[in-house]
Coordinates of C-alpha atoms and ligand atoms in Angstrom, one line a residue:
M484 CA -3.0 -81.4 39.2
Q485 CA -2.8 -84.2 41.7
D486 CA 0.9 -85.0 41.9
D487 CA 1.1 -85.3 45.6
P488 CA 0.4 -88.9 46.8
S489 CA -1.2 -87.5 49.9
D490 CA -3.9 -85.6 47.7
I491 CA -4.6 -88.6 45.5
I492 CA -5.0 -90.9 48.5
F493 CA -7.5 -88.4 49.9
S494 CA -9.5 -87.9 46.6
A495 CA -9.4 -91.6 46.0
T496 CA -10.9 -92.5 49.2
S497 CA -13.2 -89.7 50.3
N498 CA -17.0 -90.5 49.7
I499 CA -17.8 -86.7 49.9
P500 CA -16.4 -84.5 47.0
K501 CA -14.7 -81.5 48.2
H502 CA -15.6 -79.6 45.2
V503 CA -18.5 -80.0 43.0
A504 CA -18.9 -78.2 39.9
I505 CA -22.1 -77.8 38.1
I506 CA -23.6 -76.7 34.8
M507 CA -27.2 -75.8 35.5
D508 CA -28.9 -76.5 32.2
G509 CA -32.5 -76.8 31.1
N510 CA -34.2 -73.6 32.5
G511 CA -35.5 -72.6 29.0
R512 CA -37.1 -76.3 28.3
W513 CA -38.6 -76.2 31.8
A514 CA -40.4 -73.0 31.1
Q515 CA -41.3 -74.0 27.5
K516 CA -43.0 -77.2 28.8
R517 CA -45.2 -75.0 30.8
G518 CA -46.0 -72.7 28.1
L519 CA -44.0 -69.8 29.8
P520 CA -41.3 -67.5 28.6
R521 CA -37.7 -68.8 28.9
V522 CA -36.8 -66.4 31.8
A523 CA -39.4 -68.0 34.0
G524 CA -37.3 -71.0 33.9
H525 CA -34.2 -68.8 34.8
K526 CA -36.3 -67.5 37.8
A527 CA -37.3 -71.0 38.9
G528 CA -33.7 -72.1 38.6
V529 CA -32.5 -69.5 41.3
E530 CA -34.6 -71.6 43.9
T531 CA -32.5 -74.7 42.9
V532 CA -29.4 -72.7 43.5
R533 CA -30.5 -72.0 47.0
S534 CA -31.3 -75.5 47.7
V535 CA -28.0 -76.9 46.2
I536 CA -25.9 -74.4 48.5
Q537 CA -27.8 -75.4 51.4
T538 CA -27.3 -79.1 50.8
C539 CA -23.6 -78.5 50.3
V540 CA -23.3 -76.7 53.6
E541 CA -25.0 -79.4 55.4
K542 CA -22.8 -82.1 53.7
G543 CA -19.6 -80.4 54.6
I544 CA -18.7 -79.8 50.6
E545 CA -16.1 -77.2 50.6
V546 CA -16.6 -75.8 47.3
V547 CA -19.4 -75.4 44.6
T548 CA -18.9 -74.0 41.3
L549 CA -21.9 -73.2 39.3
F550 CA -21.9 -72.1 35.7
A551 CA -24.4 -69.3 35.3
F552 CA -23.4 -67.6 32.3
S553 CA -21.0 -68.7 29.6
S554 CA -18.7 -66.5 27.2
E555 CA -20.9 -68.0 24.5
N556 CA -24.1 -67.3 26.1
W557 CA -23.9 -63.5 24.7
R558 CA -25.0 -65.3 21.4
R559 CA -28.5 -65.5 22.7
P560 CA -31.2 -63.2 21.7
E561 CA -30.5 -59.7 23.1
K562 CA -33.5 -59.8 25.2
E563 CA -32.7 -63.0 26.8
V564 CA -29.2 -61.7 27.8
T565 CA -30.6 -58.3 29.2
L566 CA -33.1 -60.5 31.2
L567 CA -30.3 -62.8 32.5
M568 CA -28.2 -59.9 33.4
S569 CA -31.0 -58.3 35.6
L570 CA -31.7 -61.4 37.2
F571 CA -28.1 -61.9 38.0
L572 CA -28.0 -58.4 39.6
M573 CA -31.2 -59.0 41.5
A574 CA -29.8 -62.3 42.8
L575 CA -26.7 -60.7 43.9
Q576 CA -28.5 -58.0 45.7
R577 CA -31.0 -60.3 47.4
E578 CA -29.0 -63.4 48.3
V579 CA -25.7 -61.8 49.6
K580 CA -26.9 -61.0 53.1
K581 CA -28.3 -64.7 53.5
L582 CA -25.1 -66.1 52.1
H583 CA -23.0 -63.9 54.5
K584 CA -25.2 -65.2 57.4
N585 CA -24.6 -68.7 56.5
E586 CA -20.7 -68.0 56.4
V587 CA -20.6 -68.6 52.5
Q588 CA -17.5 -67.0 50.5
L589 CA -19.0 -65.8 47.3
R590 CA -16.7 -65.3 44.3
I591 CA -17.4 -64.5 40.7
V592 CA -15.1 -66.3 38.2
G593 CA -14.7 -65.2 34.5
D594 CA -14.2 -62.0 32.6
V595 CA -16.4 -59.7 34.8
S596 CA -15.0 -56.5 32.7
A597 CA -17.6 -57.3 30.1
F598 CA -20.6 -56.7 32.7
D599 CA -22.1 -53.4 33.3
N600 CA -20.6 -51.2 36.2
K601 CA -23.5 -51.7 38.5
I602 CA -23.1 -55.5 38.3
Q603 CA -19.3 -55.2 38.7
E604 CA -19.7 -53.0 41.7
Q605 CA -22.2 -55.4 43.2
I606 CA -19.7 -58.3 42.6
K607 CA -17.0 -56.3 44.5
K608 CA -19.0 -55.5 47.4
A609 CA -20.3 -59.1 47.6
E610 CA -16.9 -60.5 47.4
A611 CA -15.6 -58.0 49.9
L612 CA -18.3 -58.9 52.4
T613 CA -18.0 -62.6 52.4
E614 CA -14.3 -62.9 51.8
D615 CA -13.4 -64.3 55.2
N616 CA -16.3 -66.7 55.4
K617 CA -15.2 -70.4 55.9
S618 CA -18.4 -72.7 55.6
L619 CA -18.5 -73.2 51.8
V620 CA -16.8 -71.3 48.9
L621 CA -19.4 -70.6 46.3
N622 CA -18.0 -69.8 42.8
I623 CA -20.4 -68.3 40.1
A624 CA -18.9 -68.6 36.7
A625 CA -20.2 -65.8 34.8
N626 CA -18.9 -64.9 31.2
Y627 CA -16.6 -67.7 31.9
G628 CA -15.2 -70.0 29.4
G629 CA -12.6 -72.7 30.0
Q630 CA -10.6 -71.7 26.8
W631 CA -10.6 -67.9 28.1
D632 CA -9.4 -69.2 31.3
I633 CA -6.5 -71.2 30.0
T634 CA -5.7 -68.3 27.5
Q635 CA -5.5 -65.8 30.3
S636 CA -2.9 -68.2 32.1
V637 CA -1.0 -68.6 29.4
K638 CA -0.8 -64.9 28.5
T639 CA 0.5 -64.1 32.1
L640 CA 3.3 -66.8 31.8
A641 CA 4.0 -65.3 28.1
E642 CA 4.3 -61.9 29.7
K643 CA 6.9 -63.4 32.3
V644 CA 8.9 -65.1 29.6
E645 CA 9.0 -61.9 27.5
S646 CA 10.2 -59.7 30.4
G647 CA 12.7 -62.5 31.0
V648 CA 11.7 -63.6 34.5
L649 CA 10.5 -67.2 33.4
K650 CA 12.1 -69.5 30.5
A651 CA 9.9 -71.2 28.2
D652 CA 11.5 -74.3 29.2
D653 CA 10.4 -73.9 32.8
I654 CA 6.5 -73.6 31.8
T655 CA 5.1 -76.8 33.6
S656 CA 1.5 -77.9 33.8
D657 CA 1.6 -76.8 37.6
L658 CA 2.6 -73.4 36.4
I659 CA -0.5 -73.2 34.0
S660 CA -2.7 -74.5 36.8
Q661 CA -1.4 -72.0 39.2
N662 CA -2.4 -69.0 37.1
L663 CA -6.0 -70.3 36.2
C664 CA -9.2 -69.0 38.0
M665 CA -9.7 -70.8 41.4
S666 CA -5.9 -72.1 41.5
D667 CA -6.1 -71.8 45.3
L668 CA -8.8 -74.3 45.6
P669 CA -9.0 -77.9 45.1
E670 CA -10.0 -79.2 41.5
P671 CA -13.5 -80.4 40.9
D672 CA -14.1 -84.0 42.3
L673 CA -17.4 -84.1 40.7
F674 CA -19.0 -82.4 37.7
I675 CA -22.7 -82.4 37.3
R676 CA -24.7 -81.3 34.3
T677 CA -28.5 -81.1 34.3
G678 CA -30.8 -80.9 31.4
G679 CA -29.9 -83.9 29.3
E680 CA -26.8 -82.7 27.2
Q681 CA -23.8 -84.8 27.6
R682 CA -21.1 -82.0 26.8
V683 CA -18.8 -79.7 28.7
S684 CA -19.8 -76.5 26.8
N685 CA -16.4 -74.6 27.4
F686 CA -16.9 -75.1 31.2
L687 CA -13.8 -76.0 33.3
I688 CA -11.9 -77.9 30.6
W689 CA -8.5 -78.0 32.2
Q690 CA -9.8 -78.4 35.7
L691 CA -12.1 -81.4 34.9
A692 CA -9.0 -83.5 33.8
Y693 CA -9.8 -86.1 36.6
S694 CA -13.4 -85.2 37.6
E695 CA -15.9 -87.8 37.9
L696 CA -18.6 -86.8 35.4
Y697 CA -22.3 -87.1 36.2
F698 CA -25.0 -86.4 33.6
T699 CA -28.9 -86.3 34.4
D700 CA -31.9 -85.5 32.2
T701 CA -33.6 -83.7 35.0
L702 CA -33.9 -80.0 34.1
W703 CA -32.3 -77.6 36.3
P704 CA -35.3 -76.0 38.1
D705 CA -36.4 -79.8 39.1
F706 CA -33.1 -80.7 40.4
D707 CA -34.2 -80.8 44.1
R708 CA -32.2 -82.3 47.1
Q709 CA -33.1 -85.9 46.3
A710 CA -31.7 -85.3 42.6
F711 CA -28.5 -83.9 44.2
E712 CA -28.4 -86.6 46.6
E713 CA -28.6 -89.5 44.0
A714 CA -25.4 -87.6 42.1
L715 CA -23.6 -87.3 45.4
S716 CA -24.2 -91.1 46.0
S717 CA -23.1 -91.9 42.4
F718 CA -19.9 -90.4 43.1
A719 CA -19.6 -92.2 46.5
G720 CA -19.8 -95.6 44.5
R721 CA -17.0 -94.8 42.1
Q722 CA -13.3 -95.8 42.3
R723 CA -11.0 -93.0 41.4
R724 CA -7.8 -94.2 40.2
F725 CA -5.8 -91.2 39.0
G726 CA -3.8 -93.5 36.6
H727 CA -3.1 -96.1 39.3
T728 CA -4.5 -99.5 39.1
G729 CA -7.8 -100.7 41.1
E730 CA -5.6 -102.8 43.3
Q731 CA -2.9 -99.9 44.2
I732 CA -6.0 -97.7 45.2
E733 CA -7.5 -100.5 47.6
K734 CA -4.2 -100.8 49.2
M735 CA -3.9 -97.1 49.7
K736 CA -7.5 -97.2 51.2
N737 CA -6.6 -100.0 53.7
A738 CA -3.1 -98.6 54.5
Ligands
LIG451 C1 -29.2 -72.9 31.5 O1 -30.4 -73.0 31.0 C2 -29.0 -71.5 31.9 C3 -28.1 -70.6 31.1 C4 -27.4 -71.0 30.2 C5 -28.2 -69.2 31.5 P1 -30.7 -72.9 29.4 O2 -31.3 -71.5 29.2 O3 -29.6 -73.1 28.6 O4 -31.9 -73.8 29.1 P2 -32.1 -74.8 28.0 O5 -31.0 -75.5 27.6 O6 -32.4 -73.9 26.8 O7 -33.4 -75.7 28.3
LIG452 C1 -23.9 -74.1 29.3 O1 -25.4 -74.2 28.9 C2 -23.9 -72.8 30.1 C3 -24.8 -72.5 31.4 C4 -25.3 -73.4 31.9 C5 -24.5 -71.3 31.9 P1 -25.7 -73.8 27.3 O2 -27.3 -74.3 27.5 O3 -25.4 -72.6 26.9 O4 -25.0 -75.0 26.5 P2 -25.0 -75.4 25.1 O5 -25.2 -74.1 24.2 O6 -26.3 -76.2 25.0 O7 -23.9 -76.3 24.8
LIG453 MG1 -28.9 -74.9 27.6

């Protein structure tokens, strides 16, 4: 929540987003267009992840959050889910050293308890290795759902009410925010969805309250540096108002 005027001024005047959140969509269609199995699209998508991370580091973006697997993606055919899991594990094993070398801090956000032990162990190892890194925070949303996130925050608060340390009347939107995933990080300034669909698909539904939304038809494996730069330049050209008038924002900028 951007209540503090200095936060609003910064967010309203900065041309580079601090936090970019991306729904990496269109892998399956990318593969199908080439007569390949869907998993080939997921594999090709890993390359785009590398390039996006590199661009974020170069541009001084502080946080990037990538939606890798939603809480609803378990509904996919079992074979695709299994392949996605093994790809996730492989990527974790293969990429972590390089991420660490590039000072990237890796965090997995979502209900990781649903993943098998091998993946959970790898996640713990990767997070521990990279936890002090400062060049970029990379959040991978895996078994993540915005509704799950809000529910777990509200549950934490309800437990406090139950045990008497909190009054229901003292629950504020700030308190709900503070118990969501990534509450220690700035909220996304820019949301990108590739693959042509214009929906949020249960991604960061609370945290996107004031994000700038950018949709592109480009399929995720084709989302190259130039495509990302186009999204960043669209962001840079927008006026964020946070409820103020355009004139007020102009005054803040010139102050
Ligand atoms: C996004 O690509 C990746 C995941 C959801 C894991 P899709 O697999 O949804 O690709 P399309 O939307 O079917 O093309
Ligand atoms: C959203 O994409 C989830 C990820 C990219 C991980 P989906 O492809 O699952 O979204 P829907 O089902 O088209 O809304
Ligand atoms: Mg999709």
